[in-house]
Amino acid sequence: MDRRDLLAAGAALGTAGLAGCAGLFETQSARRGQFTTVEDRGPQVYHPTHSDGMTMIGSGTDGRYRLGLMYSYAHAFWTITGSDTNRADVGDEETVHLMATVWDDETGTVLPSANVSAEVLKGGETVDSRSLWPMLSQNMGYHFGDNMVLDGDGTYTARIEVGAMQARRLGALRDAFDEGATIEVEFDHERSTIGDLPYEEFPDEKGNAGALDPAEMDAPIAQVPEPDALPGTVLGSATSGDAEFVAFRPDDAPEFVDGGAYLAVSPRTPYNRYPLPFMGLAGTLSRGGETLFEDRFEPAVGPEIGYHYGAGVEAVESGDSLALTVNTPPGVARHEGYETAFIDMPEMDLTLEA
């Protein structure tokens, strides 16, 4: 099955860490060639066994699209199909883990897309080409990546194709990103660059509930606001699958809401407040036993709100009941510490306070 079908349901960063990616009960560092074990892990976000260093190798723009390109050691990660996770191991020829963050050059908002691909060329010849997975890591948050092949030392060009944004856009993003972009980044690679990246193990913290801190990097990290910083009225919150869901009503309804109110839900990871894209989220709003709304919440992104899910409703009042159902878990590949969370996500029932 094609990756896109699965997803449908410069400055060095030096010591900045990137959480490695894990198997069900073991992780592998491509640099060290070692395995470490985390036993009795639950379906939650947990502290990884180690962190791999990464470095930014370049950036580029196309209109309002800006892209930062990074790489690290090649390492395993987890993809997800429905509610099933699958470990993607390092191929024999794969040498680096290539990562890209895409954001709006005007507002700094990290942009979601299910369609990002990379072609890496050396001397005008293609060395490797593949679709990049939307991914979630503890210190990069939401980004795109995959293990790729580099053919020795030299100068390379990465040609990144970014698909048009499929999520609704709010505010300053409203009239942008209807079209995709092509961004080329030239970079020099030496094997020693990868070999010299830092590597840190966490023998005492590994497997415990918790997460690495966001990295300090020359690219924005997608984080949604704290509940009390959301622009509007927070109506209630609940947790499911170790994710927090905050329901709120923005001060201003988007233009696509024809009268009434915009009911928004902001799912986020614990600890770092990263958004959870490509989720199938539905809700039922009721009052006094009468159903007022029962439908899908559509993905959307805005500079002040970040990535969220929303729906137009007639009105929201205190005492209303909101039942939220996750029909499809977040369709993002996961680095270590996230691969057991955000999968089994029971229904949530909220009593709203407007």
PDB file of N, CA, C and O in Angstrom, residues 39-105:
ATOM      1  N   GLU A  39      11.403  -2.540  29.583  1.00  0.00           N
ATOM      2  CA  GLU A  39      10.429  -3.566  29.938  1.00  0.00           C
ATOM      3  C   GLU A  39       9.188  -2.939  30.557  1.00  0.00           C
ATOM      4  O   GLU A  39       9.223  -1.847  31.118  1.00  0.00           O
ATOM      5  N   ASP A  40       8.070  -3.669  30.445  1.00  0.00           N
ATOM      6  CA  ASP A  40       6.811  -3.290  31.114  1.00  0.00           C
ATOM      7  C   ASP A  40       6.380  -1.877  30.769  1.00  0.00           C
ATOM      8  O   ASP A  40       5.997  -1.083  31.633  1.00  0.00           O
ATOM      9  N   ARG A  41       6.469  -1.572  29.506  1.00  0.00           N
ATOM     10  CA  ARG A  41       6.046  -0.256  29.028  1.00  0.00           C
ATOM     11  C   ARG A  41       4.537  -0.230  28.885  1.00  0.00           C
ATOM     12  O   ARG A  41       3.936  -1.180  28.381  1.00  0.00           O
ATOM     13  N   GLY A  42       3.912   0.855  29.281  1.00  0.00           N
ATOM     14  CA  GLY A  42       2.475   0.987  29.126  1.00  0.00           C
ATOM     15  C   GLY A  42       2.125   1.823  27.906  1.00  0.00           C
ATOM     16  O   GLY A  42       2.997   2.365  27.229  1.00  0.00           O
ATOM     17  N   PRO A  43       0.827   1.964  27.627  1.00  0.00           N
ATOM     18  CA  PRO A  43       0.372   2.757  26.471  1.00  0.00           C
ATOM     19  C   PRO A  43       0.396   4.248  26.775  1.00  0.00           C
ATOM     20  O   PRO A  43      -0.627   4.921  26.833  1.00  0.00           O
ATOM     21  N   GLN A  44       1.593   4.767  26.972  1.00  0.00           N
ATOM     22  CA  GLN A  44       1.748   6.158  27.379  1.00  0.00           C
ATOM     23  C   GLN A  44       3.006   6.735  26.758  1.00  0.00           C
ATOM     24  O   GLN A  44       3.842   6.021  26.205  1.00  0.00           O
ATOM     25  N   VAL A  45       3.143   8.036  26.864  1.00  0.00           N
ATOM     26  CA  VAL A  45       4.385   8.697  26.482  1.00  0.00           C
ATOM     27  C   VAL A  45       5.416   8.388  27.563  1.00  0.00           C
ATOM     28  O   VAL A  45       5.142   8.507  28.752  1.00  0.00           O
ATOM     29  N   TYR A  46       6.624   7.967  27.124  1.00  0.00           N
ATOM     30  CA  TYR A  46       7.648   7.614  28.097  1.00  0.00           C
ATOM     31  C   TYR A  46       8.998   8.189  27.677  1.00  0.00           C
ATOM     32  O   TYR A  46       9.224   8.532  26.518  1.00  0.00           O
ATOM     33  N   HIS A  47       9.884   8.281  28.645  1.00  0.00           N
ATOM     34  CA  HIS A  47      11.220   8.809  28.401  1.00  0.00           C
ATOM     35  C   HIS A  47      12.001   7.801  27.579  1.00  0.00           C
ATOM     36  O   HIS A  47      12.078   6.626  27.933  1.00  0.00           O
ATOM     37  N   PRO A  48      12.629   8.229  26.468  1.00  0.00           N
ATOM     38  CA  PRO A  48      13.348   7.279  25.612  1.00  0.00           C
ATOM     39  C   PRO A  48      14.635   6.773  26.261  1.00  0.00           C
ATOM     40  O   PRO A  48      15.118   7.319  27.257  1.00  0.00           O
ATOM     41  N   THR A  49      15.183   5.730  25.649  1.00  0.00           N
ATOM     42  CA  THR A  49      16.421   5.137  26.159  1.00  0.00           C
ATOM     43  C   THR A  49      17.628   6.016  25.879  1.00  0.00           C
ATOM     44  O   THR A  49      18.618   5.952  26.600  1.00  0.00           O
ATOM     45  N   HIS A  50      17.550   6.829  24.805  1.00  0.00           N
ATOM     46  CA  HIS A  50      18.716   7.618  24.415  1.00  0.00           C
ATOM     47  C   HIS A  50      18.280   8.754  23.512  1.00  0.00           C
ATOM     48  O   HIS A  50      17.134   8.820  23.073  1.00  0.00           O
ATOM     49  N   SER A  51      19.192   9.653  23.227  1.00  0.00           N
ATOM     50  CA  SER A  51      18.961  10.689  22.227  1.00  0.00           C
ATOM     51  C   SER A  51      20.144  10.728  21.275  1.00  0.00           C
ATOM     52  O   SER A  51      21.297  10.540  21.686  1.00  0.00           O
ATOM     53  N   ASP A  52      19.842  10.908  20.007  1.00  0.00           N
ATOM     54  CA  ASP A  52      20.863  11.051  18.961  1.00  0.00           C
ATOM     55  C   ASP A  52      20.981  12.523  18.600  1.00  0.00           C
ATOM     56  O   ASP A  52      19.977  13.221  18.478  1.00  0.00           O
ATOM     57  N   GLY A  53      22.191  12.982  18.381  1.00  0.00           N
ATOM     58  CA  GLY A  53      22.383  14.358  17.942  1.00  0.00           C
ATOM     59  C   GLY A  53      21.910  14.540  16.511  1.00  0.00           C
ATOM     60  O   GLY A  53      21.737  13.589  15.752  1.00  0.00           O
ATOM     61  N   MET A  54      21.662  15.773  16.137  1.00  0.00           N
ATOM     62  CA  MET A  54      21.281  16.103  14.758  1.00  0.00           C
ATOM     63  C   MET A  54      21.911  17.437  14.392  1.00  0.00           C
ATOM     64  O   MET A  54      22.348  18.199  15.252  1.00  0.00           O
ATOM     65  N   THR A  55      21.945  17.716  13.104  1.00  0.00           N
ATOM     66  CA  THR A  55      22.508  18.981  12.644  1.00  0.00           C
ATOM     67  C   THR A  55      21.667  19.520  11.496  1.00  0.00           C
ATOM     68  O   THR A  55      21.157  18.747  10.668  1.00  0.00           O
ATOM     69  N   MET A  56      21.493  20.830  11.467  1.00  0.00           N
ATOM     70  CA  MET A  56      20.803  21.457  10.342  1.00  0.00           C
ATOM     71  C   MET A  56      21.786  21.600   9.195  1.00  0.00           C
ATOM     72  O   MET A  56      22.902  22.098   9.374  1.00  0.00           O
ATOM     73  N   ILE A  57      21.391  21.151   8.005  1.00  0.00           N
ATOM     74  CA  ILE A  57      22.303  21.181   6.859  1.00  0.00           C
ATOM     75  C   ILE A  57      21.935  22.248   5.835  1.00  0.00           C
ATOM     76  O   ILE A  57      22.670  22.460   4.873  1.00  0.00           O
ATOM     77  N   GLY A  58      20.801  22.927   6.028  1.00  0.00           N
ATOM     78  CA  GLY A  58      20.452  24.002   5.114  1.00  0.00           C
ATOM     79  C   GLY A  58      18.997  24.382   5.209  1.00  0.00           C
ATOM     80  O   GLY A  58      18.214  23.762   5.930  1.00  0.00           O
ATOM     81  N   SER A  59      18.637  25.428   4.479  1.00  0.00           N
ATOM     82  CA  SER A  59      17.249  25.894   4.450  1.00  0.00           C
ATOM     83  C   SER A  59      16.975  26.523   3.094  1.00  0.00           C
ATOM     84  O   SER A  59      17.895  26.828   2.330  1.00  0.00           O
ATOM     85  N   GLY A  60      15.692  26.721   2.811  1.00  0.00           N
ATOM     86  CA  GLY A  60      15.318  27.339   1.545  1.00  0.00           C
ATOM     87  C   GLY A  60      13.888  27.825   1.594  1.00  0.00           C
ATOM     88  O   GLY A  60      13.135  27.513   2.528  1.00  0.00           O
ATOM     89  N   THR A  61      13.485  28.602   0.573  1.00  0.00           N
ATOM     90  CA  THR A  61      12.136  29.152   0.524  1.00  0.00           C
ATOM     91  C   THR A  61      11.553  29.004  -0.868  1.00  0.00           C
ATOM     92  O   THR A  61      12.275  28.893  -1.862  1.00  0.00           O
ATOM     93  N   ASP A  62      10.227  29.016  -0.911  1.00  0.00           N
ATOM     94  CA  ASP A  62       9.469  29.118  -2.162  1.00  0.00           C
ATOM     95  C   ASP A  62       8.199  29.864  -1.807  1.00  0.00           C
ATOM     96  O   ASP A  62       7.292  29.301  -1.189  1.00  0.00           O
ATOM     97  N   GLY A  63       8.121  31.162  -2.162  1.00  0.00           N
ATOM     98  CA  GLY A  63       6.999  31.986  -1.724  1.00  0.00           C
ATOM     99  C   GLY A  63       6.993  32.082  -0.211  1.00  0.00           C
ATOM    100  O   GLY A  63       8.010  32.377   0.416  1.00  0.00           O
ATOM    101  N   ARG A  64       5.838  31.798   0.406  1.00  0.00           N
ATOM    102  CA  ARG A  64       5.740  31.841   1.861  1.00  0.00           C
ATOM    103  C   ARG A  64       6.208  30.549   2.524  1.00  0.00           C
ATOM    104  O   ARG A  64       6.325  30.482   3.752  1.00  0.00           O
ATOM    105  N   TYR A  65       6.454  29.534   1.733  1.00  0.00           N
ATOM    106  CA  TYR A  65       6.971  28.295   2.304  1.00  0.00           C
ATOM    107  C   TYR A  65       8.441  28.474   2.678  1.00  0.00           C
ATOM    108  O   TYR A  65       9.258  28.918   1.874  1.00  0.00           O
ATOM    109  N   ARG A  66       8.796  28.091   3.898  1.00  0.00           N
ATOM    110  CA  ARG A  66      10.199  28.015   4.300  1.00  0.00           C
ATOM    111  C   ARG A  66      10.462  26.613   4.848  1.00  0.00           C
ATOM    112  O   ARG A  66       9.612  26.046   5.549  1.00  0.00           O
ATOM    113  N   LEU A  67      11.620  26.088   4.528  1.00  0.00           N
ATOM    114  CA  LEU A  67      11.966  24.726   4.921  1.00  0.00           C
ATOM    115  C   LEU A  67      13.330  24.698   5.577  1.00  0.00           C
ATOM    116  O   LEU A  67      14.278  25.340   5.106  1.00  0.00           O
ATOM    117  N   GLY A  68      13.428  23.973   6.688  1.00  0.00           N
ATOM    118  CA  GLY A  68      14.702  23.687   7.325  1.00  0.00           C
ATOM    119  C   GLY A  68      15.002  22.203   7.168  1.00  0.00           C
ATOM    120  O   GLY A  68      14.135  21.364   7.418  1.00  0.00           O
ATOM    121  N   LEU A  69      16.229  21.880   6.731  1.00  0.00           N
ATOM    122  CA  LEU A  69      16.613  20.489   6.468  1.00  0.00           C
ATOM    123  C   LEU A  69      17.683  20.069   7.460  1.00  0.00           C
ATOM    124  O   LEU A  69      18.668  20.776   7.659  1.00  0.00           O
ATOM    125  N   MET A  70      17.488  18.897   8.075  1.00  0.00           N
ATOM    126  CA  MET A  70      18.392  18.380   9.092  1.00  0.00           C
ATOM    127  C   MET A  70      18.680  16.917   8.822  1.00  0.00           C
ATOM    128  O   MET A  70      17.931  16.259   8.111  1.00  0.00           O
ATOM    129  N   TYR A  71      19.750  16.388   9.423  1.00  0.00           N
ATOM    130  CA  TYR A  71      19.903  14.945   9.430  1.00  0.00           C
ATOM    131  C   TYR A  71      20.558  14.467  10.714  1.00  0.00           C
ATOM    132  O   TYR A  71      21.134  15.228  11.484  1.00  0.00           O
ATOM    133  N   SER A  72      20.423  13.144  10.923  1.00  0.00           N
ATOM    134  CA  SER A  72      20.952  12.468  12.101  1.00  0.00           C
ATOM    135  C   SER A  72      21.399  11.084  11.667  1.00  0.00           C
ATOM    136  O   SER A  72      21.456  10.776  10.476  1.00  0.00           O
ATOM    137  N   TYR A  73      21.726  10.234  12.635  1.00  0.00           N
ATOM    138  CA  TYR A  73      22.009   8.843  12.325  1.00  0.00           C
ATOM    139  C   TYR A  73      20.772   8.191  11.719  1.00  0.00           C
ATOM    140  O   TYR A  73      19.648   8.509  12.101  1.00  0.00           O
ATOM    141  N   ALA A  74      20.980   7.250  10.827  1.00  0.00           N
ATOM    142  CA  ALA A  74      19.852   6.430  10.380  1.00  0.00           C
ATOM    143  C   ALA A  74      19.394   5.568  11.556  1.00  0.00           C
ATOM    144  O   ALA A  74      20.221   4.994  12.269  1.00  0.00           O
ATOM    145  N   HIS A  75      18.090   5.509  11.796  1.00  0.00           N
ATOM    146  CA  HIS A  75      17.588   4.712  12.907  1.00  0.00           C
ATOM    147  C   HIS A  75      16.155   4.270  12.633  1.00  0.00           C
ATOM    148  O   HIS A  75      15.464   4.835  11.785  1.00  0.00           O
ATOM    149  N   ALA A  76      15.737   3.245  13.346  1.00  0.00           N
ATOM    150  CA  ALA A  76      14.395   2.701  13.159  1.00  0.00           C
ATOM    151  C   ALA A  76      13.342   3.661  13.696  1.00  0.00           C
ATOM    152  O   ALA A  76      13.619   4.497  14.555  1.00  0.00           O
ATOM    153  N   PHE A  77      12.139   3.562  13.164  1.00  0.00           N
ATOM    154  CA  PHE A  77      10.997   4.325  13.671  1.00  0.00           C
ATOM    155  C   PHE A  77       9.744   3.500  13.425  1.00  0.00           C
ATOM    156  O   PHE A  77       9.791   2.432  12.813  1.00  0.00           O
ATOM    157  N   TRP A  78       8.622   4.012  13.896  1.00  0.00           N
ATOM    158  CA  TRP A  78       7.358   3.281  13.785  1.00  0.00           C
ATOM    159  C   TRP A  78       6.379   4.004  12.879  1.00  0.00           C
ATOM    160  O   TRP A  78       6.158   5.211  13.019  1.00  0.00           O
ATOM    161  N   THR A  79       5.805   3.284  11.935  1.00  0.00           N
ATOM    162  CA  THR A  79       4.685   3.803  11.159  1.00  0.00           C
ATOM    163  C   THR A  79       3.394   3.253  11.756  1.00  0.00           C
ATOM    164  O   THR A  79       3.417   2.331  12.575  1.00  0.00           O
ATOM    165  N   ILE A  80       2.281   3.813  11.348  1.00  0.00           N
ATOM    166  CA  ILE A  80       0.998   3.362  11.873  1.00  0.00           C
ATOM    167  C   ILE A  80       0.001   3.196  10.738  1.00  0.00           C
ATOM    168  O   ILE A  80      -0.075   4.036   9.831  1.00  0.00           O
ATOM    169  N   THR A  81      -0.700   2.080  10.760  1.00  0.00           N
ATOM    170  CA  THR A  81      -1.764   1.792   9.808  1.00  0.00           C
ATOM    171  C   THR A  81      -3.023   1.519  10.610  1.00  0.00           C
ATOM    172  O   THR A  81      -3.121   0.488  11.280  1.00  0.00           O
ATOM    173  N   GLY A  82      -3.976   2.447  10.576  1.00  0.00           N
ATOM    174  CA  GLY A  82      -5.135   2.299  11.458  1.00  0.00           C
ATOM    175  C   GLY A  82      -4.672   2.382  12.899  1.00  0.00           C
ATOM    176  O   GLY A  82      -4.162   3.409  13.349  1.00  0.00           O
ATOM    177  N   SER A  83      -4.807   1.280  13.631  1.00  0.00           N
ATOM    178  CA  SER A  83      -4.339   1.222  15.014  1.00  0.00           C
ATOM    179  C   SER A  83      -3.146   0.283  15.166  1.00  0.00           C
ATOM    180  O   SER A  83      -2.767  -0.049  16.294  1.00  0.00           O
ATOM    181  N   ASP A  84      -2.559  -0.142  14.050  1.00  0.00           N
ATOM    182  CA  ASP A  84      -1.428  -1.066  14.086  1.00  0.00           C
ATOM    183  C   ASP A  84      -0.129  -0.320  13.830  1.00  0.00           C
ATOM    184  O   ASP A  84      -0.007   0.413  12.841  1.00  0.00           O
ATOM    185  N   THR A  85       0.857  -0.519  14.712  1.00  0.00           N
ATOM    186  CA  THR A  85       2.164   0.079  14.517  1.00  0.00           C
ATOM    187  C   THR A  85       3.106  -0.940  13.875  1.00  0.00           C
ATOM    188  O   THR A  85       2.992  -2.141  14.098  1.00  0.00           O
ATOM    189  N   ASN A  86       4.028  -0.432  13.068  1.00  0.00           N
ATOM    190  CA  ASN A  86       4.948  -1.281  12.320  1.00  0.00           C
ATOM    191  C   ASN A  86       6.334  -0.658  12.382  1.00  0.00           C
ATOM    192  O   ASN A  86       6.499   0.512  12.025  1.00  0.00           O
ATOM    193  N   ARG A  87       7.325  -1.437  12.829  1.00  0.00           N
ATOM    194  CA  ARG A  87       8.671  -0.883  12.920  1.00  0.00           C
ATOM    195  C   ARG A  87       9.323  -0.842  11.555  1.00  0.00           C
ATOM    196  O   ARG A  87       9.353  -1.845  10.834  1.00  0.00           O
ATOM    197  N   ALA A  88       9.866   0.309  11.189  1.00  0.00           N
ATOM    198  CA  ALA A  88      10.610   0.479   9.951  1.00  0.00           C
ATOM    199  C   ALA A  88      12.095   0.449  10.302  1.00  0.00           C
ATOM    200  O   ALA A  88      12.637   1.407  10.857  1.00  0.00           O
ATOM    201  N   ASP A  89      12.754  -0.664   9.994  1.00  0.00           N
ATOM    202  CA  ASP A  89      14.165  -0.816  10.334  1.00  0.00           C
ATOM    203  C   ASP A  89      15.063  -0.108   9.317  1.00  0.00           C
ATOM    204  O   ASP A  89      14.633   0.224   8.215  1.00  0.00           O
ATOM    205  N   VAL A  90      16.309   0.069   9.684  1.00  0.00           N
ATOM    206  CA  VAL A  90      17.276   0.733   8.817  1.00  0.00           C
ATOM    207  C   VAL A  90      17.703  -0.229   7.709  1.00  0.00           C
ATOM    208  O   VAL A  90      18.105  -1.370   7.978  1.00  0.00           O
ATOM    209  N   GLY A  91      17.607   0.225   6.449  1.00  0.00           N
ATOM    210  CA  GLY A  91      18.059  -0.578   5.328  1.00  0.00           C
ATOM    211  C   GLY A  91      19.574  -0.665   5.256  1.00  0.00           C
ATOM    212  O   GLY A  91      20.293   0.162   5.826  1.00  0.00           O
ATOM    213  N   ASP A  92      20.062  -1.669   4.553  1.00  0.00           N
ATOM    214  CA  ASP A  92      21.509  -1.916   4.499  1.00  0.00           C
ATOM    215  C   ASP A  92      22.284  -0.725   3.946  1.00  0.00           C
ATOM    216  O   ASP A  92      23.416  -0.472   4.358  1.00  0.00           O
ATOM    217  N   GLU A  93      21.699   0.016   3.004  1.00  0.00           N
ATOM    218  CA  GLU A  93      22.419   1.109   2.357  1.00  0.00           C
ATOM    219  C   GLU A  93      22.104   2.478   2.944  1.00  0.00           C
ATOM    220  O   GLU A  93      22.722   3.474   2.561  1.00  0.00           O
ATOM    221  N   GLU A  94      21.133   2.545   3.855  1.00  0.00           N
ATOM    222  CA  GLU A  94      20.705   3.844   4.381  1.00  0.00           C
ATOM    223  C   GLU A  94      21.728   4.381   5.374  1.00  0.00           C
ATOM    224  O   GLU A  94      22.179   3.660   6.263  1.00  0.00           O
ATOM    225  N   THR A  95      22.094   5.636   5.200  1.00  0.00           N
ATOM    226  CA  THR A  95      23.206   6.213   5.960  1.00  0.00           C
ATOM    227  C   THR A  95      22.796   7.344   6.895  1.00  0.00           C
ATOM    228  O   THR A  95      23.512   7.623   7.863  1.00  0.00           O
ATOM    229  N   VAL A  96      21.692   8.040   6.594  1.00  0.00           N
ATOM    230  CA  VAL A  96      21.271   9.167   7.432  1.00  0.00           C
ATOM    231  C   VAL A  96      19.756   9.134   7.616  1.00  0.00           C
ATOM    232  O   VAL A  96      19.033   8.517   6.824  1.00  0.00           O
ATOM    233  N   HIS A  97      19.310   9.781   8.665  1.00  0.00           N
ATOM    234  CA  HIS A  97      17.888  10.028   8.858  1.00  0.00           C
ATOM    235  C   HIS A  97      17.646  11.484   8.484  1.00  0.00           C
ATOM    236  O   HIS A  97      18.101  12.409   9.178  1.00  0.00           O
ATOM    237  N   LEU A  98      17.006  11.714   7.332  1.00  0.00           N
ATOM    238  CA  LEU A  98      16.782  13.063   6.817  1.00  0.00           C
ATOM    239  C   LEU A  98      15.475  13.602   7.365  1.00  0.00           C
ATOM    240  O   LEU A  98      14.450  12.906   7.364  1.00  0.00           O
ATOM    241  N   MET A  99      15.497  14.854   7.816  1.00  0.00           N
ATOM    242  CA  MET A  99      14.330  15.465   8.445  1.00  0.00           C
ATOM    243  C   MET A  99      14.088  16.853   7.885  1.00  0.00           C
ATOM    244  O   MET A  99      15.042  17.598   7.615  1.00  0.00           O
ATOM    245  N   ALA A 100      12.826  17.212   7.717  1.00  0.00           N
ATOM    246  CA  ALA A 100      12.461  18.533   7.210  1.00  0.00           C
ATOM    247  C   ALA A 100      11.338  19.113   8.065  1.00  0.00           C
ATOM    248  O   ALA A 100      10.406  18.402   8.445  1.00  0.00           O
ATOM    249  N   THR A 101      11.448  20.386   8.354  1.00  0.00           N
ATOM    250  CA  THR A 101      10.361  21.146   8.975  1.00  0.00           C
ATOM    251  C   THR A 101       9.933  22.226   7.995  1.00  0.00           C
ATOM    252  O   THR A 101      10.774  22.919   7.414  1.00  0.00           O
ATOM    253  N   VAL A 102       8.625  22.373   7.791  1.00  0.00           N
ATOM    254  CA  VAL A 102       8.074  23.350   6.841  1.00  0.00           C
ATOM    255  C   VAL A 102       7.225  24.347   7.617  1.00  0.00           C
ATOM    256  O   VAL A 102       6.369  23.946   8.413  1.00  0.00           O
ATOM    257  N   TRP A 103       7.451  25.645   7.371  1.00  0.00           N
ATOM    258  CA  TRP A 103       6.668  26.640   8.081  1.00  0.00           C
ATOM    259  C   TRP A 103       6.382  27.848   7.192  1.00  0.00           C
ATOM    260  O   TRP A 103       6.969  28.021   6.125  1.00  0.00           O
ATOM    261  N   ASP A 104       5.436  28.672   7.652  1.00  0.00           N
ATOM    262  CA  ASP A 104       5.071  29.910   6.965  1.00  0.00           C
ATOM    263  C   ASP A 104       6.120  30.965   7.275  1.00  0.00           C
ATOM    264  O   ASP A 104       6.375  31.277   8.443  1.00  0.00           O
ATOM    265  N   ASP A 105       6.712  31.536   6.229  1.00  0.00           N
ATOM    266  CA  ASP A 105       7.794  32.487   6.410  1.00  0.00           C
ATOM    267  C   ASP A 105       7.322  33.783   7.047  1.00  0.00           C
ATOM    268  O   ASP A 105       8.127  34.530   7.617  1.00  0.00           O
TER     269      ASP A 105
END
